[in-house]
Amino acid sequence: MPERARRLIPGGVNSGQRNVPGLGDLVIARARGSRFWDTTGREYTDYHAAFGPPLLGHADPDVDAAVTETARELDLCGVGVTEGEVRLAETLAELMPSFERVLLTSTGSEATFHALRVARAATGRRLVVKFQGCYHGWHDSVSLNVISAPDRVGRHDPISTGILPEVLESTLVLRFNDVAQVRETFATHGADIAAVIVEPVPHNVGCLLPDQEFLAALREECTSHGSVLVFDEVITGVRHDLGGWQRIAGIRPDLTTMGKAIANGYPIGAIGGRADLMDLFSSRPGAPVFFAGTYNGHPAVVAAALATLDKLRAEPVHEHVFRLGERVRTELSALYAGLGVPAVVAGYGSVFVTYFLAKAPRSYDDLLANDTGMFVGYRRRLLDHGIFELPLNLKRSHLSYAHTDDDVDRLLAATEIAVRAQLADPTTDVSGASTMAGALPC
Ligand code: PMP
């Protein structure tokens, strides 16, 4: 099968993010709850979670029932609106503090693309500010590598070839959590900054927690310079709080992008925020900012989102994943201390990641010291114990409502064995497995 895949599909996989060294022969056959199985019958407890969507676990029965029931009645007509779309807009507006309007897309990248387009249209300005460690999708304005080294801040390190230099030059990359640099950049370029886009928690490099004063400074500078503040909550929204990180931080962005966990794995994105900006989209008659998508608001996907959000509100999902997350972080920290391995187990709620660093990182620069061999090496060894944490540098792991304390017991036991084995034989070939070396984030 892998050979057949590689014959027609470049690299044999359908996303650059799935091009993972050592996993070239992995063919997935089945996924349920906290687990997936490959075609050789091997079972893995899944902490990769497809980069984040299945917060309820794979193939959640309530979500799948809603999808099946909807599919019996309705599929895509591509005209008008459905009751499900209206209910989903109402639900998202109820949950997200800053949503005066909302539009659906099929992916997170589309949502961030439209956020930047409307920001440029509304302000008539050119520049977009983003931050090291943050990923916002595959499109050109944000395709600057998260690995810009400290001496390259503000310069252009594209994630891809084929991007026009003038597009890259229109994006400034700043250090996350660096208030002084934000203030200086606005002092110099403020009149030309259309938008600031930020992952409020840069999860694309694991988990860097934001200083409250940093997010507050972004809000202040955008307000005083008339720039649009975009919170990219594709990961944080729903997973960390039903009101997103904006509710946790008490900061109101102008626009917010969402995706991933909203529909537990069905393809969806959303953009929401200030009415004056959202009303510029061409879904409204005569409005100037073109917005379209054949699959936007697909009834089955909308049904999945509604069932997911209903379940997240009705059942103690966050309580469960936060408790397991706390357990994993505490017990992994103790495990590494017991082994004498310098490590910081970072994370928030259902997300955890072990950095092999002496102290907790605050910015992307701090992550440059992570021991990549250890990070990738113990994760490759975990595969032999049926535990799947993506063996790529700086990738975060996720817990779901379907994970249990028994799963966590097994994770801890397997981690200890894998780390001990890695310490005994630290030679790990990490070529291609290091985000430092250019592997794409997600
Ligand atoms: N923003 C963030 C914060 C993301 O993590 C991702 C995907 N990893 C995206 C945007 C892009 O979403 P998609 O892959 O659905 O296009």
Coordinates of C-alpha atoms and ligand atoms in Angstrom, one line a residue:
M1 CA 0.0 0.0 0.0
P2 CA 2.7 2.6 0.8
E3 CA 4.3 2.0 -2.6
R4 CA 1.0 2.3 -4.3
A5 CA 0.4 5.6 -2.4
R6 CA 3.8 7.0 -3.4
R7 CA 3.2 6.1 -7.0
L8 CA 0.5 8.7 -7.5
I9 CA 0.5 10.9 -4.4
P10 CA 3.7 12.9 -4.0
G11 CA 5.4 11.5 -0.9
G12 CA 2.5 9.2 -0.4
V13 CA 0.5 11.5 1.9
N14 CA -2.0 14.3 1.4
S15 CA -0.4 17.0 3.6
G16 CA 3.1 18.3 4.0
Q17 CA 2.4 18.0 7.8
R18 CA 2.1 14.2 7.4
N19 CA 5.5 13.8 5.9
V20 CA 7.1 12.5 9.1
P21 CA 10.5 10.7 9.0
G22 CA 10.2 7.1 10.1
L23 CA 6.4 6.9 9.4
G24 CA 6.5 6.6 5.6
D25 CA 4.9 3.2 5.7
L26 CA 2.1 4.0 8.2
V27 CA -1.3 3.2 6.7
I28 CA -4.2 3.9 9.0
A29 CA -7.2 1.5 9.0
R30 CA -9.5 2.5 11.9
A31 CA -9.9 5.1 14.6
R32 CA -12.2 5.0 17.7
G33 CA -12.2 6.9 20.9
S34 CA -8.6 7.4 22.2
R35 CA -7.1 4.9 19.7
F36 CA -6.2 4.2 16.1
W37 CA -5.1 1.1 14.3
D38 CA -2.8 0.6 11.3
T39 CA -3.3 -1.9 8.5
T40 CA -0.9 -4.3 10.2
G41 CA -3.3 -4.5 13.2
R42 CA -1.1 -2.4 15.5
E43 CA -3.0 -0.4 18.0
Y44 CA -1.9 3.1 19.2
T45 CA -3.3 5.3 21.9
D46 CA -3.4 8.6 20.1
Y47 CA -2.0 11.7 21.6
H48 CA -1.4 13.3 18.3
A49 CA -5.1 13.7 17.7
A50 CA -4.8 14.8 14.0
F51 CA -3.1 18.1 15.3
G52 CA -6.0 18.8 17.6
P53 CA -9.6 18.3 16.3
P54 CA -11.0 15.2 18.1
L55 CA -11.5 16.8 21.5
L56 CA -14.3 14.3 22.2
G57 CA -12.2 11.4 20.8
H58 CA -12.2 9.7 17.4
A59 CA -15.6 8.9 15.8
D60 CA -17.6 10.2 18.8
P61 CA -21.0 8.4 18.6
D62 CA -23.1 11.5 19.2
V63 CA -21.3 13.5 16.5
D64 CA -21.5 10.6 14.0
A65 CA -25.2 10.0 14.7
A66 CA -25.9 13.7 14.0
V67 CA -23.9 13.5 10.8
T68 CA -25.7 10.4 9.6
E69 CA -29.2 11.7 10.5
T70 CA -28.5 15.0 8.6
A71 CA -27.1 13.1 5.6
R72 CA -30.4 11.2 5.3
E73 CA -32.3 14.5 4.9
L74 CA -29.9 16.9 3.2
D75 CA -26.6 17.4 1.5
L76 CA -25.0 20.4 -0.1
C77 CA -27.2 22.6 -2.3
G78 CA -24.9 25.6 -2.5
V79 CA -27.6 28.2 -2.4
G80 CA -29.5 29.9 0.4
V81 CA -28.9 28.9 4.0
T82 CA -29.9 26.0 6.2
E83 CA -31.3 26.0 9.7
G84 CA -28.2 24.2 10.9
E85 CA -26.0 27.1 9.7
V86 CA -28.2 29.6 11.5
R87 CA -28.1 27.6 14.7
L88 CA -24.3 27.2 14.4
A89 CA -23.8 31.0 13.9
E90 CA -26.1 31.7 16.9
T91 CA -24.2 29.1 19.0
L92 CA -20.7 30.5 18.1
A93 CA -21.9 34.1 18.8
E94 CA -23.2 33.0 22.1
L95 CA -20.0 31.3 23.1
M96 CA -17.3 33.7 21.7
P97 CA -17.2 37.1 23.5
S98 CA -16.2 39.1 20.4
F99 CA -18.5 37.6 17.8
E100 CA -21.0 40.1 16.5
R101 CA -21.0 38.3 13.1
V102 CA -19.7 34.9 12.0
L103 CA -19.0 33.2 8.7
L104 CA -18.1 29.5 8.1
T105 CA -15.2 28.2 6.0
S106 CA -14.0 24.7 5.4
T107 CA -10.5 25.1 6.9
G108 CA -8.6 27.2 9.4
S109 CA -6.3 28.6 6.6
E110 CA -9.3 30.0 4.7
A111 CA -10.4 31.7 7.9
T112 CA -7.0 33.4 8.5
F113 CA -6.7 34.2 4.8
H114 CA -10.1 36.1 4.9
A115 CA -9.2 37.8 8.2
L116 CA -6.1 39.3 6.7
R117 CA -7.8 40.2 3.4
V118 CA -10.6 42.1 5.1
A119 CA -8.1 43.8 7.5
R120 CA -6.2 45.1 4.4
A121 CA -9.4 46.1 2.7
A122 CA -10.8 47.9 5.8
T123 CA -7.6 49.8 6.6
G124 CA -6.2 50.3 3.1
R125 CA -2.8 49.2 4.5
R126 CA -0.2 46.7 3.5
L127 CA 1.7 45.2 6.5
V128 CA 0.7 42.2 8.6
V129 CA 2.5 41.5 11.9
K130 CA 2.9 37.9 13.0
F131 CA 5.0 36.2 15.7
Q132 CA 7.7 33.6 15.8
G133 CA 6.3 30.2 16.8
C134 CA 2.9 30.9 15.4
Y135 CA 1.4 29.1 12.4
H136 CA -1.7 30.4 10.6
G137 CA -2.1 28.2 7.6
W138 CA -0.5 27.6 4.2
H139 CA -1.3 30.9 2.4
D140 CA 1.3 33.4 1.3
S141 CA 0.9 36.3 3.7
V142 CA 1.6 34.0 6.7
S143 CA 4.0 31.6 5.1
L144 CA 7.0 32.8 7.0
N145 CA 8.7 30.0 8.8
V146 CA 8.2 29.9 12.6
I147 CA 11.9 29.1 12.8
S148 CA 13.2 32.6 12.1
A149 CA 16.2 32.7 14.3
P150 CA 16.7 35.6 16.8
D151 CA 18.9 37.6 14.4
R152 CA 16.3 37.2 11.6
V153 CA 13.4 38.8 13.3
G154 CA 11.6 41.0 10.8
R155 CA 13.3 39.3 7.9
H156 CA 11.9 36.8 5.5
D157 CA 12.3 33.1 5.9
P158 CA 9.6 31.7 3.7
I159 CA 8.0 28.3 4.5
S160 CA 7.7 27.7 0.8
T161 CA 9.1 28.7 -2.5
G162 CA 6.8 30.2 -5.1
I163 CA 5.8 33.2 -3.0
L164 CA 6.1 36.7 -4.4
P165 CA 8.8 38.7 -2.6
E166 CA 6.5 41.6 -2.2
V167 CA 4.1 39.4 -0.3
L168 CA 6.8 38.2 2.1
E169 CA 8.1 41.7 2.5
S170 CA 4.6 42.7 3.6
T171 CA 4.8 40.5 6.7
L172 CA 6.8 41.4 9.8
V173 CA 7.8 38.6 12.1
L174 CA 8.2 39.6 15.8
R175 CA 9.2 37.8 19.0
F176 CA 6.3 36.4 21.0
N177 CA 5.9 37.9 24.5
D178 CA 8.2 40.9 23.6
V179 CA 6.2 43.9 24.4
A180 CA 9.0 46.4 23.7
Q181 CA 9.5 45.1 20.2
V182 CA 5.7 45.4 19.5
R183 CA 5.7 49.0 20.8
E184 CA 8.8 49.8 18.7
T185 CA 7.3 48.2 15.6
F186 CA 4.1 50.2 15.9
A187 CA 6.1 53.4 16.6
T188 CA 7.9 52.9 13.3
H189 CA 5.3 51.2 11.0
G190 CA 2.0 51.8 12.8
A191 CA 0.4 53.8 10.0
D192 CA 1.1 50.9 7.6
I193 CA 0.0 47.9 9.8
A194 CA -3.3 46.5 8.6
A195 CA -3.4 43.6 11.0
V196 CA -1.7 41.8 13.9
I197 CA -2.3 38.1 13.8
V198 CA -1.4 35.9 16.8
E199 CA -2.0 32.5 18.2
P200 CA -2.8 33.6 21.8
V201 CA -1.0 30.5 22.9
P202 CA 1.6 29.5 20.2
H203 CA 0.8 25.8 20.2
N204 CA 2.5 25.2 16.9
V205 CA 5.8 25.1 18.8
G206 CA 4.3 23.1 21.7
C207 CA 3.0 25.5 24.3
L208 CA 4.3 29.0 25.0
L209 CA 2.0 30.7 27.5
P210 CA 1.3 34.4 26.8
D211 CA 2.1 37.1 29.3
Q212 CA -1.1 39.0 30.0
E213 CA 0.7 42.3 29.4
F214 CA 1.8 41.1 25.9
L215 CA -1.7 40.4 24.7
A216 CA -2.9 43.6 26.4
A217 CA -0.1 45.5 24.5
L218 CA -1.3 44.1 21.2
R219 CA -4.8 45.3 21.9
E220 CA -3.6 48.7 22.9
E221 CA -1.3 49.2 20.0
C222 CA -3.9 48.0 17.5
T223 CA -6.6 50.2 19.0
S224 CA -4.4 53.3 19.0
H225 CA -3.1 52.8 15.4
G226 CA -6.4 51.6 13.9
S227 CA -5.0 48.1 13.1
V228 CA -7.1 45.0 13.2
L229 CA -6.2 42.5 16.0
V230 CA -6.8 38.9 14.9
F231 CA -6.7 36.1 17.4
D232 CA -6.1 32.9 15.6
E233 CA -8.0 30.5 17.9
V234 CA -8.0 27.5 15.6
I235 CA -6.4 25.5 18.3
T236 CA -7.2 27.4 21.5
G237 CA -10.9 28.1 20.7
V238 CA -13.2 25.4 22.1
R239 CA -10.3 23.2 23.3
H240 CA -9.2 25.5 26.2
D241 CA -12.5 27.2 26.8
L242 CA -15.8 27.4 25.0
G243 CA -15.2 31.1 24.8
G244 CA -11.7 30.7 23.5
W245 CA -8.5 32.2 24.9
Q246 CA -10.2 35.6 24.6
R247 CA -12.5 34.7 27.4
I248 CA -9.6 33.3 29.5
A249 CA -7.5 36.5 28.9
G250 CA -10.4 38.9 29.0
I251 CA -9.2 40.5 25.8
R252 CA -11.4 41.3 22.9
P253 CA -9.9 40.8 19.4
D254 CA -11.4 42.5 16.4
L255 CA -11.5 39.2 14.5
T256 CA -11.1 35.6 15.5
T257 CA -10.4 32.5 13.4
M258 CA -11.5 29.1 14.5
G259 CA -11.4 25.5 13.2
K260 CA -10.2 22.1 14.4
A261 CA -12.1 21.1 17.6
I262 CA -15.3 22.9 16.7
A263 CA -16.6 19.9 14.7
N264 CA -14.5 17.2 16.3
G265 CA -12.6 16.4 13.1
Y266 CA -15.0 17.2 10.3
P267 CA -13.6 19.9 8.1
I268 CA -14.6 23.4 9.3
G269 CA -13.3 26.8 9.9
A270 CA -14.9 30.0 11.1
I271 CA -14.2 33.7 11.2
G272 CA -16.1 36.0 13.5
G273 CA -15.8 39.4 15.1
R274 CA -16.7 43.1 14.7
A275 CA -19.8 43.7 12.7
D276 CA -18.3 46.6 10.7
L277 CA -15.4 44.4 9.5
M278 CA -17.5 41.3 8.9
D279 CA -20.2 43.2 7.0
L280 CA -17.5 44.0 4.4
F281 CA -17.6 40.4 3.1
S282 CA -19.4 39.7 -0.1
S283 CA -21.9 37.3 1.4
R284 CA -23.7 40.6 2.0
P285 CA -25.1 42.2 -1.2
G286 CA -22.8 44.9 -2.7
A287 CA -20.1 44.4 -0.1
P288 CA -16.5 44.7 -1.5
V289 CA -14.4 41.8 0.1
F290 CA -14.9 38.7 -1.9
F291 CA -15.7 35.7 0.2
A292 CA -16.7 32.3 -1.1
G293 CA -16.4 28.5 -0.7
T294 CA -18.3 25.7 -2.3
Y295 CA -18.3 23.6 0.8
N296 CA -18.8 26.4 3.4
G297 CA -21.6 25.4 5.8
H298 CA -21.9 21.8 4.5
P299 CA -24.9 20.4 6.3
A300 CA -23.1 17.2 7.5
V301 CA -20.2 19.3 8.8
V302 CA -22.5 21.8 10.5
A303 CA -24.4 18.9 12.1
A304 CA -21.1 17.6 13.4
A305 CA -20.2 21.1 14.8
L306 CA -23.6 21.5 16.5
A307 CA -23.4 18.0 18.1
T308 CA -19.8 18.7 19.2
L309 CA -20.7 22.0 20.8
D310 CA -23.9 20.6 22.4
K311 CA -21.9 17.8 24.0
L312 CA -19.1 20.2 25.1
R313 CA -21.8 22.2 26.9
A314 CA -23.8 19.3 28.3
E315 CA -21.1 17.0 29.6
P316 CA -18.0 17.6 31.8
V317 CA -15.6 17.4 28.8
H318 CA -13.4 20.2 29.9
E319 CA -13.4 19.1 33.5
H320 CA -12.2 15.6 32.3
V321 CA -9.5 16.6 29.9
F322 CA -8.2 19.3 32.2
R323 CA -7.9 16.8 35.1
L324 CA -6.1 14.3 32.9
G325 CA -3.9 17.1 31.6
E326 CA -2.9 18.2 35.1
R327 CA -2.2 14.6 36.0
V328 CA 0.0 14.0 33.0
R329 CA 2.0 17.3 33.5
T330 CA 2.5 16.7 37.2
E331 CA 3.4 13.0 37.0
L332 CA 5.7 13.4 33.9
S333 CA 7.5 16.2 35.7
A334 CA 8.1 13.9 38.7
L335 CA 9.2 11.2 36.3
Y336 CA 11.8 13.4 34.7
A337 CA 13.0 14.7 38.0
G338 CA 13.4 11.1 39.3
L339 CA 15.5 10.2 36.2
G340 CA 17.6 13.4 36.6
V341 CA 16.7 14.6 33.2
P342 CA 16.4 18.4 32.7
A343 CA 12.9 18.8 31.4
V344 CA 9.9 21.2 31.5
V345 CA 6.5 19.7 31.0
A346 CA 4.5 22.6 29.6
G347 CA 0.9 22.8 28.4
Y348 CA -2.6 24.0 29.3
G349 CA -5.7 22.0 29.9
S350 CA -5.8 19.1 27.5
V351 CA -2.4 19.9 25.9
F352 CA 1.0 18.8 27.1
V353 CA 4.5 18.8 25.7
T354 CA 7.8 18.0 27.3
Y355 CA 10.7 20.3 26.4
F356 CA 14.2 19.1 27.2
L357 CA 15.2 22.5 28.5
A358 CA 16.5 23.7 31.9
K359 CA 13.8 26.3 32.4
A360 CA 10.3 27.1 31.1
P361 CA 10.4 28.8 27.7
R362 CA 8.8 32.2 27.3
S363 CA 9.6 32.9 23.6
Y364 CA 10.5 31.0 20.5
D365 CA 14.2 31.8 21.1
D366 CA 14.2 29.8 24.3
L367 CA 13.1 26.7 22.3
L368 CA 16.2 26.8 20.2
A369 CA 18.0 25.0 23.1
N370 CA 15.5 22.1 23.2
D371 CA 17.3 18.7 22.9
T372 CA 15.8 17.6 19.6
G373 CA 17.4 14.2 19.8
M374 CA 15.8 13.4 23.1
F375 CA 12.4 14.9 22.0
V376 CA 12.2 12.9 18.8
G377 CA 14.1 9.9 20.1
Y378 CA 11.8 9.0 23.1
R379 CA 8.7 9.6 20.9
R380 CA 9.9 7.1 18.3
R381 CA 10.5 4.6 21.1
L382 CA 7.0 5.2 22.4
L383 CA 5.6 3.8 19.1
D384 CA 6.9 0.4 20.1
H385 CA 4.7 0.6 23.2
G386 CA 1.6 1.5 21.3
I387 CA 1.7 5.2 22.3
F388 CA 1.5 7.8 19.5
E389 CA 3.0 11.2 20.2
L390 CA 4.1 12.7 16.9
P391 CA 7.9 12.2 16.5
L392 CA 8.6 15.7 15.2
N393 CA 10.4 18.4 17.2
L394 CA 8.2 20.7 19.4
K395 CA 4.9 19.0 18.6
R396 CA 2.3 19.2 21.3
S397 CA 0.2 16.2 22.5
H398 CA -3.5 16.2 23.2
L399 CA -5.9 14.5 25.5
S400 CA -9.6 13.9 24.7
Y401 CA -12.8 13.0 26.5
A402 CA -12.2 9.4 25.4
H403 CA -8.9 9.1 27.2
T404 CA -9.0 7.5 30.6
D405 CA -6.8 7.3 33.7
D406 CA -5.7 3.8 32.5
D407 CA -4.5 5.4 29.3
V408 CA -2.5 7.9 31.3
D409 CA -1.1 5.1 33.5
R410 CA 0.1 3.4 30.3
L411 CA 1.5 6.7 28.9
L412 CA 3.5 7.3 32.0
A413 CA 4.9 3.7 32.2
A414 CA 5.8 3.7 28.5
T415 CA 7.4 7.1 28.7
E416 CA 9.7 6.0 31.5
I417 CA 10.8 3.0 29.5
A418 CA 11.3 5.1 26.4
V419 CA 13.2 7.8 28.1
R420 CA 15.5 5.3 29.9
A421 CA 16.2 3.6 26.6
Q422 CA 16.9 6.9 24.9
L423 CA 19.3 7.9 27.7
A424 CA 21.1 4.5 27.3
D425 CA 21.4 5.1 23.5
P426 CA 21.1 8.7 22.7
T427 CA 22.1 8.5 19.0
T428 CA 18.9 9.5 17.2
D429 CA 19.0 10.6 13.6
V430 CA 16.7 13.6 13.7
S431 CA 17.2 14.7 10.1
G432 CA 13.9 15.9 8.8
A433 CA 12.3 15.5 12.2
S434 CA 13.3 18.9 13.5
T435 CA 11.2 22.0 13.0
M436 CA 14.4 23.9 13.5
A437 CA 15.6 22.3 10.2
G438 CA 12.4 23.4 8.4
A439 CA 9.7 20.8 8.9
L440 CA 6.4 22.5 8.7
P441 CA 4.4 23.4 11.8
C442 CA 0.8 22.6 12.4
Ligands
PMP1 N1 -4.1 28.4 12.6 C1 -3.6 27.6 13.5 C2 -3.3 28.2 14.8 C3 -3.4 26.3 13.2 O1 -2.8 25.5 14.1 C4 -3.7 25.8 11.9 C5 -3.5 24.4 11.5 N2 -2.6 23.7 12.2 C6 -4.3 26.7 11.0 C7 -4.5 28.0 11.3 C8 -4.7 26.2 9.6 O2 -5.8 25.4 9.7 P1 -6.0 24.3 8.5 O3 -4.9 23.3 8.6 O4 -7.4 23.8 8.9 O5 -6.1 25.1 7.2

